[in-house]
Coordinates of C-alpha atoms and ligand atoms in Angstrom, one line a residue:
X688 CA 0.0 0.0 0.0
X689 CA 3.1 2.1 0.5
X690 CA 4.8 4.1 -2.3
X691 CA 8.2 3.7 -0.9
X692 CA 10.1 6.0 -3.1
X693 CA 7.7 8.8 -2.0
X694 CA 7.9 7.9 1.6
X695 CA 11.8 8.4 1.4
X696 CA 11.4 11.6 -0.5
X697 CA 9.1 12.7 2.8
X698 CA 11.8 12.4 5.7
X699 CA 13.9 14.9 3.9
X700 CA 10.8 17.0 2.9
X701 CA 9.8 17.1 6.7
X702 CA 12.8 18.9 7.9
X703 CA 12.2 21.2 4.7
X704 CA 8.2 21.4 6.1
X705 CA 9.3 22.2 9.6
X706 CA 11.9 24.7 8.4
X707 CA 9.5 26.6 6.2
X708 CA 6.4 26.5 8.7
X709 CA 8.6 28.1 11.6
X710 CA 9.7 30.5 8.7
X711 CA 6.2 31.3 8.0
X712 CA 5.2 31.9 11.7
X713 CA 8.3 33.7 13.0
X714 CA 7.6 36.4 9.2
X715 CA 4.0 36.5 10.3
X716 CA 3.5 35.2 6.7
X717 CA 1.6 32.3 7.1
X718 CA -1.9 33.6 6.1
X719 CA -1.3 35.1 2.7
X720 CA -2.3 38.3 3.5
X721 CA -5.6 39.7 3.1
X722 CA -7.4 37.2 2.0
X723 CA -4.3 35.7 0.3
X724 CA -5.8 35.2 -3.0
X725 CA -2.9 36.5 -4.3
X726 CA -0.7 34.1 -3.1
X727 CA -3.1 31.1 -4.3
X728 CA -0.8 31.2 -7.3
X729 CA -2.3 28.8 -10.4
X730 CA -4.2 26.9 -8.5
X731 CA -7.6 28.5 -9.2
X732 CA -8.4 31.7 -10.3
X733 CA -8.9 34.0 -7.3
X734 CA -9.3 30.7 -4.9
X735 CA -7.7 31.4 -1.5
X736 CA -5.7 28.3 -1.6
X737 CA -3.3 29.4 1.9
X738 CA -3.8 26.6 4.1
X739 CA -2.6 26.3 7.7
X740 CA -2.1 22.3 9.0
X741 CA -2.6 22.4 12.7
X742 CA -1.3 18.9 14.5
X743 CA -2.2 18.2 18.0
X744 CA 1.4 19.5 18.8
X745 CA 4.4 20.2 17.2
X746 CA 7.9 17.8 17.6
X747 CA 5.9 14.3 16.8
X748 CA 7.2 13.0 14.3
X749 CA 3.9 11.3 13.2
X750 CA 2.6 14.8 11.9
X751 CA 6.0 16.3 10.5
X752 CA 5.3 13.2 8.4
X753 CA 1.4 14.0 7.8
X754 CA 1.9 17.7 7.6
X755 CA 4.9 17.4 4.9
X756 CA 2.6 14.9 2.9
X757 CA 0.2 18.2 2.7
X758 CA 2.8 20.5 2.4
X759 CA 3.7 18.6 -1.0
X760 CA 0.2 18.7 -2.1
X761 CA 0.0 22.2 -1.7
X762 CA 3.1 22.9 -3.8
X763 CA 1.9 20.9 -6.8
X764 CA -1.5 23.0 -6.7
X765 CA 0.6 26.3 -6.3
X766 CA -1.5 27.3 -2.8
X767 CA 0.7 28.3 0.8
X768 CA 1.4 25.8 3.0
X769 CA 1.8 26.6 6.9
X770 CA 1.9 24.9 9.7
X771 CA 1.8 25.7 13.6
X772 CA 1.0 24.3 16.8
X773 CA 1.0 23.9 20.5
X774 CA 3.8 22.4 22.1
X775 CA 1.4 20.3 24.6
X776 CA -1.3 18.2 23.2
X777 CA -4.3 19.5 25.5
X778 CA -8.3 20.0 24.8
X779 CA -7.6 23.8 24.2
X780 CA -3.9 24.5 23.3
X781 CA -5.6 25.0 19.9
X782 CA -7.7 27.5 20.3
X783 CA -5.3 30.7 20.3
X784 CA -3.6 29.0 17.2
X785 CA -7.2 28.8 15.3
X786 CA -7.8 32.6 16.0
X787 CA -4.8 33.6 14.7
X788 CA -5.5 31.9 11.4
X789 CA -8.8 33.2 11.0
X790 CA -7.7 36.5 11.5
X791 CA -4.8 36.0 8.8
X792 CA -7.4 35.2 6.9
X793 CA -6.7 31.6 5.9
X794 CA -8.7 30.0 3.1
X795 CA -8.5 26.1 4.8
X796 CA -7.1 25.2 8.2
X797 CA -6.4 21.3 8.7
X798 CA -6.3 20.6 12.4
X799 CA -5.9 17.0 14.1
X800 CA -8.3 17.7 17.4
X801 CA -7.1 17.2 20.8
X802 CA -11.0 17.2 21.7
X803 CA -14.5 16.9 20.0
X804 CA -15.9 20.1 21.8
X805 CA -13.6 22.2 23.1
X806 CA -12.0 23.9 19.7
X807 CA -15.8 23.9 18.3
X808 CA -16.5 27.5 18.8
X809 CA -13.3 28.5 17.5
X810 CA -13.4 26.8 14.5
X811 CA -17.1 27.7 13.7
X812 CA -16.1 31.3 14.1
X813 CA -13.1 30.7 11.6
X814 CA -16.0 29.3 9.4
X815 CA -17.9 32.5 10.1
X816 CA -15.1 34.1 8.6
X817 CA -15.4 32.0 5.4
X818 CA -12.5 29.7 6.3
X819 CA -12.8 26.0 5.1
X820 CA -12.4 23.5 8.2
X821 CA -11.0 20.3 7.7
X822 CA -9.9 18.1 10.6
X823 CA -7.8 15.5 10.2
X824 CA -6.4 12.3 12.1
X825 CA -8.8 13.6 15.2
X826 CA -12.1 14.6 14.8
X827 CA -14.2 17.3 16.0
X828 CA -18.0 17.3 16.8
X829 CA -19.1 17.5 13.0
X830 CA -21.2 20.1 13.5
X831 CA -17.1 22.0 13.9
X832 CA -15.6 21.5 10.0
X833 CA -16.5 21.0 6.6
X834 CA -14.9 17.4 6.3
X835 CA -12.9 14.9 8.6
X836 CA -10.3 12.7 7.1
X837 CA -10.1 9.4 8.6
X838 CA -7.1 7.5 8.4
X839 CA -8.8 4.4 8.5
X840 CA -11.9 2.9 9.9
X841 CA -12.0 3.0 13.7
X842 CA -13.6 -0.3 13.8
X843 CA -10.8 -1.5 11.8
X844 CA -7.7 0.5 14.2
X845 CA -9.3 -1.7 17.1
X846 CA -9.5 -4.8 15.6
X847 CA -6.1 -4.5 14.6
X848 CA -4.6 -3.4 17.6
X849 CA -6.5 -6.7 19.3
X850 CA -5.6 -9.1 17.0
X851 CA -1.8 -8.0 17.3
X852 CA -1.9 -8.2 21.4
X853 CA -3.9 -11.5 21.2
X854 CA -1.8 -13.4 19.1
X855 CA 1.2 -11.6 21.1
X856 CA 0.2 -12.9 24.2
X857 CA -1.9 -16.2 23.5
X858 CA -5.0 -15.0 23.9
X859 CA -5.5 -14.5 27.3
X860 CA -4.0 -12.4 30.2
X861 CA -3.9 -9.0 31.5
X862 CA -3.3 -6.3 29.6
X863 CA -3.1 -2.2 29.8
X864 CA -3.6 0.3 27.1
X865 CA -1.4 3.4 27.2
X866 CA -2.8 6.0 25.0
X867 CA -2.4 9.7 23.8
X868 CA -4.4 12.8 25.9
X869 CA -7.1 11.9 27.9
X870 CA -9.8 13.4 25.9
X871 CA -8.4 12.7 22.3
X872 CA -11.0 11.8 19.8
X873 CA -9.2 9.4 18.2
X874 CA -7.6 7.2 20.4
X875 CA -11.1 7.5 22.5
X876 CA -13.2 6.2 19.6
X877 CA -10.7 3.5 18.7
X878 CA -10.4 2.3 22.6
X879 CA -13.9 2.1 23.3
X880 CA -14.5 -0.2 20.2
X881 CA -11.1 -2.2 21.6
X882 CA -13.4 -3.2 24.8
X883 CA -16.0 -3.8 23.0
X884 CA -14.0 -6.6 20.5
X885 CA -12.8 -7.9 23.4
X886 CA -15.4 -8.4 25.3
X887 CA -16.9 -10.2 22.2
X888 CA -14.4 -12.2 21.0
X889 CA -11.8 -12.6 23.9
X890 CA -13.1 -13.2 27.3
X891 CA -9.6 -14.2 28.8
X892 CA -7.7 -11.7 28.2
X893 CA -8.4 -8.8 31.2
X894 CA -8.0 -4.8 30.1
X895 CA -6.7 -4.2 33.7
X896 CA -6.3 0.2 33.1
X897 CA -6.3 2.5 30.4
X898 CA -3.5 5.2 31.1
X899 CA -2.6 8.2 29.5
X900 CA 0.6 9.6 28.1
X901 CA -0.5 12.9 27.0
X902 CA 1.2 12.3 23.3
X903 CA 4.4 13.8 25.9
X904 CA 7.7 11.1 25.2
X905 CA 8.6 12.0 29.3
X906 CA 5.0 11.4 30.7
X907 CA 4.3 8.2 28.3
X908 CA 7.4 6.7 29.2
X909 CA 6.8 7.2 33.3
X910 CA 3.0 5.9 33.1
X911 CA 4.3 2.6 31.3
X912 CA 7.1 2.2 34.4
X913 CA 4.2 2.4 36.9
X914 CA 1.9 0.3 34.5
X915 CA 4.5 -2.4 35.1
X916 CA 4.7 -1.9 38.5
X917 CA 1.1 -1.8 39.5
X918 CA 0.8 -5.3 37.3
X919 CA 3.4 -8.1 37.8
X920 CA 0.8 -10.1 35.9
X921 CA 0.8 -7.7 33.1
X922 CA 1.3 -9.8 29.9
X923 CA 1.4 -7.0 27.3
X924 CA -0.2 -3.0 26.4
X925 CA -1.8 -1.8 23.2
X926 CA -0.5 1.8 22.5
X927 CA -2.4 3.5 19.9
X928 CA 0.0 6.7 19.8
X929 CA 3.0 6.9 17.9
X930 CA 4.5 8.9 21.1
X931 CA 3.5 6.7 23.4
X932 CA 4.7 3.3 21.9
X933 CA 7.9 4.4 21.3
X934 CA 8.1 5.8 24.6
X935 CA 7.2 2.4 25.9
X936 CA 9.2 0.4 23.7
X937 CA 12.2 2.2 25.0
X938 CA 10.8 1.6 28.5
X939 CA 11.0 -1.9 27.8
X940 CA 13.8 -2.3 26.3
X941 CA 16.4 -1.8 28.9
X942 CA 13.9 -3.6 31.5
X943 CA 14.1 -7.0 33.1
X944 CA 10.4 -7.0 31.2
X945 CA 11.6 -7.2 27.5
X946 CA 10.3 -10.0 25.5
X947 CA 8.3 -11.2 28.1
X948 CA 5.6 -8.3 28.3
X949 CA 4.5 -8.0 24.8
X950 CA 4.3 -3.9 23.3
X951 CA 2.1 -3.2 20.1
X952 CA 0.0 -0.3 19.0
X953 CA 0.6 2.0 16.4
X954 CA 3.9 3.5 15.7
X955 CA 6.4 5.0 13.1
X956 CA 8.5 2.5 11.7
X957 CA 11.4 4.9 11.8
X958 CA 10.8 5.4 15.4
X959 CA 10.1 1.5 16.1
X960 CA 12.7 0.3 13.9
X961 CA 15.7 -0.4 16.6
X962 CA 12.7 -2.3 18.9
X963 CA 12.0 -4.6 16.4
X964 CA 15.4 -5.1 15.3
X965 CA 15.9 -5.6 19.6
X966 CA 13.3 -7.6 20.2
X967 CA 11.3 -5.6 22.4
X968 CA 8.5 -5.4 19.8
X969 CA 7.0 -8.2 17.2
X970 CA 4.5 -6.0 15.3
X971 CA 2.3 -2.9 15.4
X972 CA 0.2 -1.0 12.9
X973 CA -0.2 2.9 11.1
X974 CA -1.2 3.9 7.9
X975 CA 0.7 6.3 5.8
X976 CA 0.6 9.8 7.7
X977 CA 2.3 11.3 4.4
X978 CA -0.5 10.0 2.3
X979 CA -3.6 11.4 5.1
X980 CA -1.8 15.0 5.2
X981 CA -1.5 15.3 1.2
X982 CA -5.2 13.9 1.0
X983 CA -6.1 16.4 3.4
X984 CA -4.6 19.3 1.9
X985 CA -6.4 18.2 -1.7
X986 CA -10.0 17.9 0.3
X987 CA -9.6 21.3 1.4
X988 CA -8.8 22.7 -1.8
X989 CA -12.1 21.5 -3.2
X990 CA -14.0 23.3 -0.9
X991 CA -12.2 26.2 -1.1
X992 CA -12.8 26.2 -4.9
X993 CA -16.0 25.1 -4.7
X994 CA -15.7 21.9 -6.4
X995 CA -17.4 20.1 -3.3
X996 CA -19.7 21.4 -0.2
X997 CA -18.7 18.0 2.3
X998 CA -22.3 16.9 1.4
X999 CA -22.1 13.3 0.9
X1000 CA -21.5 11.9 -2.7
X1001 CA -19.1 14.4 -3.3
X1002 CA -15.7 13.8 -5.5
X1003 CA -12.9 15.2 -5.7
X1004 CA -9.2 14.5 -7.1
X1005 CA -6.3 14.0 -4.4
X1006 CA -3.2 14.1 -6.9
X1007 CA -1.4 11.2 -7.5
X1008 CA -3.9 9.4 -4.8
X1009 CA -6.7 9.3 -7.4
X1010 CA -10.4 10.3 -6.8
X1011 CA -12.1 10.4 -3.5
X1012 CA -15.4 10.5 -2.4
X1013 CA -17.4 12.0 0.8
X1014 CA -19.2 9.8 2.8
X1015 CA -21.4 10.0 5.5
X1016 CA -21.4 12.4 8.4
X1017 CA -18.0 14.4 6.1
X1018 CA -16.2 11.8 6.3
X1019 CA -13.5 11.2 4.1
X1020 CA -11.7 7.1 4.2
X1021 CA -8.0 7.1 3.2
X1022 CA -7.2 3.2 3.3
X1023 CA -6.4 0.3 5.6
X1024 CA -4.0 0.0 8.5
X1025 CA -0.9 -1.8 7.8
X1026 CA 1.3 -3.9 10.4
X1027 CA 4.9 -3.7 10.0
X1028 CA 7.0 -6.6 11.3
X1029 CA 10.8 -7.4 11.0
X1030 CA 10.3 -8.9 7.6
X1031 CA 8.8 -5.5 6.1
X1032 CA 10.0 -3.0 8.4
X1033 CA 13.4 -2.3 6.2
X1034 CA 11.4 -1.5 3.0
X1035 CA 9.6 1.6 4.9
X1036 CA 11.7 5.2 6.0
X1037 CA 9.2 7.7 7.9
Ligands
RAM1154 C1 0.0 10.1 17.7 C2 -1.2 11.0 17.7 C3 -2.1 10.9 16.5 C4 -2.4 9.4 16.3 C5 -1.1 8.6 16.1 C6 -1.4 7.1 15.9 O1 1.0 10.6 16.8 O2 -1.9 10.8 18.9 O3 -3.2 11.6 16.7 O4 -3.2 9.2 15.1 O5 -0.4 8.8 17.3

């Protein structure tokens, strides 16, 4: 599912994305102006095509990746590519950021929420202000944006992450779940259809807690220490955060627990690489970030054209992803998740 050569052209293009966004923010430049149709370049007519990627926080490497696969979409329609953030991942860290777009005058912001409600006024003012709202990776209420682009099926990110831990651990035994901010839409949606797979289709194995990391490397990697403490049972934990597996994974790694309390989730496999070359990690699961950020950035320049509403039905062309269409509720599918093991992890670089 992977276009490898494009995913190698995307770790240098982050460092590029990251370089140019704090340009943007530090030159007060990353609106466009007035409007910024002028800076909308070729890409249609008088279309304000400057669009702002907004990740849950900045210095995860899951959304340099995601935000550089926009940022290459945005060059090859000739619109302005920005990006800025919080540096901590909580329900309103957002808000301040959104504002400032707005007033910029933005034509699209793409924002990964770190909570269904609490950016929702912001972003419907933005939309007041004739911005097109696009969120990304995290949802919103959808009464908040134009469109949400799903990474993959939640039902499908739970089933995964059960099926990997299950066959990890034989089935049966305690385990813990470790995830991201406490009121993250996401890893929420996908955790609550995690206890409800296993509660259907695995009655021995025992979720003993659900902690949280706060997507923070520091805070992740001290909750999985006392996770291990609290259990001596503990046979393995499900992280669905990039941050906090690979916070764990390093945990584990140097501890008298590696290889004997399994670690999946979903990760980077640049950041999981050295784990499951150690040992400490058999397989976990992601989808291309690259691929949702440059499918993002395409979605919202069809509604900044006008090309689509986010009624469902809609089509519109992603680039070299193809045609997409709008399904219910605004919802936009990208693919399948995809679980990287030692066999396949050397072909991938993000
Ligand atoms: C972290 C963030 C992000 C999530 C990934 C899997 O990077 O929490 O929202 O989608 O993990």
């Amino acid at each position: 599912m992977f276009n490898h050569d494009r995913t190698r052209r995307h770790v240098g293009a982050t460092f590029t994305a990251l370089a140019l966004g704090a340009a943007l923010v530090l030159t007060g430049c990353a609106a466009g102006g007035n409007g910024g149709g002028d800076d909308a370049g070729d890409g249609g007519g008088d279309a304000n095509l400057a669009i702002t990627f907004l990740p849950k926080n900045l210095g995860n490497p899951y959304f340099d990746t995601s935000n550089a696969g926009g940022e290459e979409a945005i060059e090859e329609f000739g619109g302005t590519f920005a990006e800025v953030g919080p540096s901590e991942a909580s329900p309103t860290s957002q808000v301040t950021f959104i504002q400032t777009a707005a007033q910029q005058g933005v034509g699209g912001l793409v924002v990964s929420a770190n909570d269904p409600e609490a950016i929702c006024d912001a972003l419907n003012e933005a939309r007041d202000a004739g911005v097109k709202v696009v969120t990304f990776d995290s949802d919103t209420n959808a009464d908040c944006r134009d469109l949400f682009i799903n990474q993959a099926t939640a039902e499908g990110i739970a089933k995964s992450q059960i099926d990997l831990i299950s066959e990890q651990i034989g089935d049966a035994g305690q385990i813990a779940i470790l995830s991201a901010s406490a009121n993250a839409t996401n890893q929420n949606a996908w955790i609550k259809l995690m206890e409800e797979e296993l509660a259907a289709n695995h009655p021995n194995i025992e979720l003993v807690e659900t902690v949280y990391g706060d997507d923070d490397d520091q805070t992740s990697f001290d909750k999985t220490a006392a996770l291990l403490q609290t259990y001596p049972e503990l046979k393995g934990i499900i992280s669905p955060t990039t941050v906090g597996i690979a916070a764990a994974a390093r945990y584990l790694s140097t501890s008298e627990y590696k290889g004997k309390v399994a670690l999946t989730g979903l990760g980077t496999p640049n950041q999981m690489r050295e784990y499951v070359e150690d040992g400490t990690v058999t397989a976990f699961a992601l989808w291309n970030p690259a691929d949702l950020g440059y499918l993002a950035a395409y979605a919202t320049k069809a509604l900044i054209e006008g090309e689509i509403t986010g009624e469902e039905g809609d089509s519109f062309e992603a680039g070299k992803l193809g045609e997409y269409e709008v399904g219910a509720d605004g919802v936009v599918l990208l693919g399948d998740p995809f679980v990287f093991n030692a066999d396949n992890i050397g072909d991938f670089d993000f």
